[in-house]
Short mmCIF file of C-alpha atoms in Angstrom, two decimals:
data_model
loop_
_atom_site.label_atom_id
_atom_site.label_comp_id
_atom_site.label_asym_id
_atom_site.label_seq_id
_atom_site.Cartn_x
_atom_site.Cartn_y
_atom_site.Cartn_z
CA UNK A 1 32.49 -65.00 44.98
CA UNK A 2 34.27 -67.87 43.17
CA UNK A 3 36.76 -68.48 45.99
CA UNK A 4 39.68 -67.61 43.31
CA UNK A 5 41.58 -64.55 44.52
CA UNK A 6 43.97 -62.60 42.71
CA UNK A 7 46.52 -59.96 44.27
CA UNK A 8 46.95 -57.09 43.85
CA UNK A 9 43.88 -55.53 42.30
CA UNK A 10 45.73 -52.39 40.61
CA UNK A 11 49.60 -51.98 40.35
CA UNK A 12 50.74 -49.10 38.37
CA UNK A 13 53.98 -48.82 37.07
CA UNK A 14 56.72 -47.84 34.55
CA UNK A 15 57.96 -49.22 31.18
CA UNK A 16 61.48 -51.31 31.40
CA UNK A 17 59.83 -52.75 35.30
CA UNK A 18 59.12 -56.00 36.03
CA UNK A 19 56.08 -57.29 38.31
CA UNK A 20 54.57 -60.18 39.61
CA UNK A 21 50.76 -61.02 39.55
CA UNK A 22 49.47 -63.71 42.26
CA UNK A 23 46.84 -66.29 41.72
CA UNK A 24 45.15 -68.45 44.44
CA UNK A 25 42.75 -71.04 43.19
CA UNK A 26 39.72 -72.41 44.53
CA UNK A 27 40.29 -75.15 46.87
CA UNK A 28 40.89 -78.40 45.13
CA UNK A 29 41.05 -76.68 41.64
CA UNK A 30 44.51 -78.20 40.44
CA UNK A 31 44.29 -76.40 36.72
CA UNK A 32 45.17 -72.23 36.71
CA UNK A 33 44.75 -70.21 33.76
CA UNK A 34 46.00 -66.85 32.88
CA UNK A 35 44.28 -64.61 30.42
CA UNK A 36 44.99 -60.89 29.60
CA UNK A 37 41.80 -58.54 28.64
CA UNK A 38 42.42 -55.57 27.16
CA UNK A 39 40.30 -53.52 25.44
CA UNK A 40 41.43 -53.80 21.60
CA UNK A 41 42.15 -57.14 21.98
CA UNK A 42 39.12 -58.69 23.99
CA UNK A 43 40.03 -61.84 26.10
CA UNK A 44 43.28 -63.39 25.26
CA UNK A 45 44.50 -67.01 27.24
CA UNK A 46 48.09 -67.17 27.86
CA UNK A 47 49.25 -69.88 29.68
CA UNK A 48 47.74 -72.87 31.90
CA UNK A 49 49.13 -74.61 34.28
CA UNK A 50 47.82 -78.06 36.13
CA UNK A 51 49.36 -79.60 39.22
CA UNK A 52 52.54 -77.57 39.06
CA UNK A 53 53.07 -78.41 35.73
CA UNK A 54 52.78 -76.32 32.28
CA UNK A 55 49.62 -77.77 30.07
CA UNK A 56 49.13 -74.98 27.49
CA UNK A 57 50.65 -72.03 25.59
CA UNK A 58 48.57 -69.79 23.96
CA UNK A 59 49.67 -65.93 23.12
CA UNK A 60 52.36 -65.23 25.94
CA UNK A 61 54.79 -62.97 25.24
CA UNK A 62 58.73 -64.12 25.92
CA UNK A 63 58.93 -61.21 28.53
CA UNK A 64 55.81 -62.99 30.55
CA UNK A 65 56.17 -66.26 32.64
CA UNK A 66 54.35 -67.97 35.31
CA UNK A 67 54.33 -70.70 37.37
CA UNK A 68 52.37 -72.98 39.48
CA UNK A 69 53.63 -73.93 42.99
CA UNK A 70 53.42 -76.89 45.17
CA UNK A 71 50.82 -75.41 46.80
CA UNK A 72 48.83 -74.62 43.93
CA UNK A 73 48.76 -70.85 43.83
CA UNK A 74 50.35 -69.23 40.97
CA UNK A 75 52.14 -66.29 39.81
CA UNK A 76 52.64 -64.27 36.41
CA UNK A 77 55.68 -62.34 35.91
CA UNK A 78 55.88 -59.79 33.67
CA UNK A 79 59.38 -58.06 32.69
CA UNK A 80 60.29 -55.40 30.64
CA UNK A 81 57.23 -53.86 30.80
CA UNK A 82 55.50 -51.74 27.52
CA UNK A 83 52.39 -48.88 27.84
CA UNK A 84 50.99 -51.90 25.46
CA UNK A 85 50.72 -54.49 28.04
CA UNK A 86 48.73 -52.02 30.35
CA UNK A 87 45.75 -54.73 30.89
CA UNK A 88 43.26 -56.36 33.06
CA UNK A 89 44.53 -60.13 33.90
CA UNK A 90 42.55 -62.56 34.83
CA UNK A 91 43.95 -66.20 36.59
CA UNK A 92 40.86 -69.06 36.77
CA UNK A 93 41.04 -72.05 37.83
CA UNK A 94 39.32 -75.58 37.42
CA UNK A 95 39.00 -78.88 39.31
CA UNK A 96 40.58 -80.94 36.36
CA UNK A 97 42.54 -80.40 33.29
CA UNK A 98 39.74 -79.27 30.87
CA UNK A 99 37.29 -79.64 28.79
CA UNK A 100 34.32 -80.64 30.55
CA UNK A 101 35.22 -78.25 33.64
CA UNK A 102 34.13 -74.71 34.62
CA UNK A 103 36.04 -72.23 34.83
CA UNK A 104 36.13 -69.57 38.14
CA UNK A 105 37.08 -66.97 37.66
CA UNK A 106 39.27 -64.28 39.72
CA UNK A 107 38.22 -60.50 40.39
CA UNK A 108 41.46 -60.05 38.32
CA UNK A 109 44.54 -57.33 38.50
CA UNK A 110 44.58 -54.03 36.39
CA UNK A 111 47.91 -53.69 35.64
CA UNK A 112 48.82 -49.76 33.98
CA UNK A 113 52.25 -49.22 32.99
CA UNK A 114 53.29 -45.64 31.95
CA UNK B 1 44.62 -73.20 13.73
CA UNK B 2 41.63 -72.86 16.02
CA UNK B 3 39.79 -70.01 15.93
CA UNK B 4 36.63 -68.48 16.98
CA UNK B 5 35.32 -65.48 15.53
CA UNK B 6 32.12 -63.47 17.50
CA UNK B 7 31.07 -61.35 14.39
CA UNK B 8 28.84 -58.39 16.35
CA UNK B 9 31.21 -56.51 18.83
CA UNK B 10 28.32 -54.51 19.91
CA UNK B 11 24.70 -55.63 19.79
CA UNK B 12 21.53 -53.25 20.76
CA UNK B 13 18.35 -54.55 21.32
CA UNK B 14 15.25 -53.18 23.18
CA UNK B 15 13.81 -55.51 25.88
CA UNK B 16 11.58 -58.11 25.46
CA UNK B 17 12.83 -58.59 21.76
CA UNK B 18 14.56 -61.88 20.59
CA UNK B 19 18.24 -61.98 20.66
CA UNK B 20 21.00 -63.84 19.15
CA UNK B 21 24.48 -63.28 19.80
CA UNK B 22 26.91 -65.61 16.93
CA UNK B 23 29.58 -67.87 16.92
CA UNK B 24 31.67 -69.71 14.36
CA UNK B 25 34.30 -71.30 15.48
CA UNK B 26 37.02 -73.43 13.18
CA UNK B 27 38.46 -76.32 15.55
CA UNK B 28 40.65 -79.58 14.53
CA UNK B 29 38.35 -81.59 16.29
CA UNK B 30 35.18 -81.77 18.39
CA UNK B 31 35.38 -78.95 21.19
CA UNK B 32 33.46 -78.76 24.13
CA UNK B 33 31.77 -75.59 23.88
CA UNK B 34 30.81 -73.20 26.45
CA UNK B 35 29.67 -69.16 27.04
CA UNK B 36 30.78 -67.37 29.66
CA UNK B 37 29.09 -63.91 30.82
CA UNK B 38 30.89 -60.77 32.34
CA UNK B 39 28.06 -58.57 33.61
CA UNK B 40 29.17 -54.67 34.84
CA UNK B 41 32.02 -54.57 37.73
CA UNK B 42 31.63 -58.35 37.93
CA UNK B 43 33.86 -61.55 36.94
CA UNK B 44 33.44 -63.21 34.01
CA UNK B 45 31.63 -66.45 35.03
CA UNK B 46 30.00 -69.59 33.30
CA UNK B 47 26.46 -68.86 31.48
CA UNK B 48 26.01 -72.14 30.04
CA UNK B 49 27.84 -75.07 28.33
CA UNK B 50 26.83 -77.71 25.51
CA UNK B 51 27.59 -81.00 26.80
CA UNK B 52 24.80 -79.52 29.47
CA UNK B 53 21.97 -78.71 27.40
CA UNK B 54 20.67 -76.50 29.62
CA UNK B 55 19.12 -73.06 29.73
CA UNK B 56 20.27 -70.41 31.93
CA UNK B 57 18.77 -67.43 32.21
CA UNK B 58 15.85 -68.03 29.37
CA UNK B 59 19.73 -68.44 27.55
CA UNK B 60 19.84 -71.67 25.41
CA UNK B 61 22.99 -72.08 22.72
CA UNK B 62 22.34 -74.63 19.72
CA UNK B 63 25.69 -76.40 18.35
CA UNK B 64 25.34 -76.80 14.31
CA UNK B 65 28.54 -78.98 13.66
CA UNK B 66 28.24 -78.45 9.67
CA UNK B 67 28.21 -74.39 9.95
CA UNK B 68 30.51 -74.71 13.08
CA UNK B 69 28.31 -72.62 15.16
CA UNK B 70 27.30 -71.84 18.92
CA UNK B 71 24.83 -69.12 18.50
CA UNK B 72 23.57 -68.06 21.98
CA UNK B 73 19.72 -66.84 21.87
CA UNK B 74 17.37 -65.69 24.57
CA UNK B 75 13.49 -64.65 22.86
CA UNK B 76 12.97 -61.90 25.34
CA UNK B 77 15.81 -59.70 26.33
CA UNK B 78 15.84 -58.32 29.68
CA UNK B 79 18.06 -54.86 31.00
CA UNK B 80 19.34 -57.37 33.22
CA UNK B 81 21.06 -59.08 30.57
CA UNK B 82 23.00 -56.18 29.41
CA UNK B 83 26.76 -57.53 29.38
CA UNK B 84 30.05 -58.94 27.58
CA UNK B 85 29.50 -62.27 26.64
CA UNK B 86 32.15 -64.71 25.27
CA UNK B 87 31.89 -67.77 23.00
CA UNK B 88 34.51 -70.39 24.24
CA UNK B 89 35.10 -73.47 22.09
CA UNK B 90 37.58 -75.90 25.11
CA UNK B 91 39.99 -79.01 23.49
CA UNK B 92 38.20 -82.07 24.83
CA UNK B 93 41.15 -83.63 27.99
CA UNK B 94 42.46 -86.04 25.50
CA UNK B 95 43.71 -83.13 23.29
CA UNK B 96 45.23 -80.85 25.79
CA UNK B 97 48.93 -81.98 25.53
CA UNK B 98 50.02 -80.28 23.10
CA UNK B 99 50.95 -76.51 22.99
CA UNK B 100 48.60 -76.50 19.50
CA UNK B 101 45.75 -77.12 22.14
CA UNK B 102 45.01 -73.72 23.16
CA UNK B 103 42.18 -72.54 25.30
CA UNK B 104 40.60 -70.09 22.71
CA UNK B 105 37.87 -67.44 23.92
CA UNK B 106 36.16 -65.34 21.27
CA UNK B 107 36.59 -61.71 21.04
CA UNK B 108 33.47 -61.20 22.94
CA UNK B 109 30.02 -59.14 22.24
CA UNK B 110 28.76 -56.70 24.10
CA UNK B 111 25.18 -56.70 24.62
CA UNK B 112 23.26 -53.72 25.49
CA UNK B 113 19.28 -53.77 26.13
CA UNK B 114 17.58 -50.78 25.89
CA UNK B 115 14.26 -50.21 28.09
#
């Protein structure tokens, strides 16, 4: 167990919805990541967050945002919803900003939009 | 741009044979480099990183910094190490603030070890 939890685990729904993905890190872990897995596309990052604020960018859609909170937990909305972004996200999180840091990694939510 | 390329999306090999999973990556910059390891039904989680020089699992990853490479080998392959592995070349701190700094995993090879 990496002590980063992610809620929920599966949340199924339909194109045109929006949802929100939660993130907890490990305890004293002030960085969060997001990454999307899916299955033609491997392991993509999309956004990372440290100490509530925005760090890095990589390939996040417009209709996706997230968001780190005073308390450190963080969520990923998702809005207008395609059958394409049907995939397994992963948050992590590390103690610092990068480079030199592990990441731990969450048991992740499998997100299926039909 | 940054980019890191895996070249072998699928890699067979029967156990106890050598192994050697690739790497190239294309970075403005001197990365920190690391491999991460998602075994069956389980979270992706750190195998080993450069700056350690360390060997995990009989795993040990040599950086070439004129090829660009991170090749991950092991000499004997057990079942046990039958899993998606991913080559991840990490901006050193100083870098990471700027949106070019992205956090860049490879597209990941899946290693299967036949008995």
């Amino acid at each position: 167990d990496s002590g980063v939890t992610q809620t929920p685990k599966h949340l199924i729904t339909a194109t045109g919805q929006r949802v929100t993905l939660r993130c907890s890190p490990r305890s004293g872990d002030l960085s969060v990541y997001w990454y999307q897995q899916s299955l033609d596309q491997g392991l993509q990052f999309l956004i990372q967050y440290y100490n509530g604020e925005e760090r890095a960018k990589g390939n996040i859609l417009e209709r996706f945002s997230a968001q780190q909170f005073p308390d450190l937990h963080s969520e990923l909305n998702l809005s207008s919803l395609e059958l394409g972004d049907s995939a397994l996200y992963f948050c992590a999180s590390s103690v610092h900003l990068t480079s030199e840091d592990e990441q731990y990694f969450g048991p992740g939510t499998r997100l299926t939009v039909t | 741009a940054q980019r890191v390329t895996q070249p072998e999306k699928l890699l067979s090999v029967f156990k106890g044979a050598p192994v050697e999973l690739k790497c190239n990556y294309s970075y403005s910059g001197s990365p920190e480099l690391f491999w991460y390891v998602q075994y069956s039904r389980q979270r992706l989680q750190l195998l080993l990183r450069h700056i350690s020089r360390e060997s995990i699992k009989g795993f040990t990853a040599d950086l070439n910094k004129g090829e660009t490479s991170f090749h991950l080998k092991k000499p004997f392959a057990q079942e046990e190490d039958s899993a998606m592995y991913y080559c991840a070349p990490i901006p050193p701190r100083c870098l990471m603030k700027t949106s070019y700094d992205k956090v860049i995993f490879g597209p990941g090879t899946s290693l299967s070890v036949i008995p």
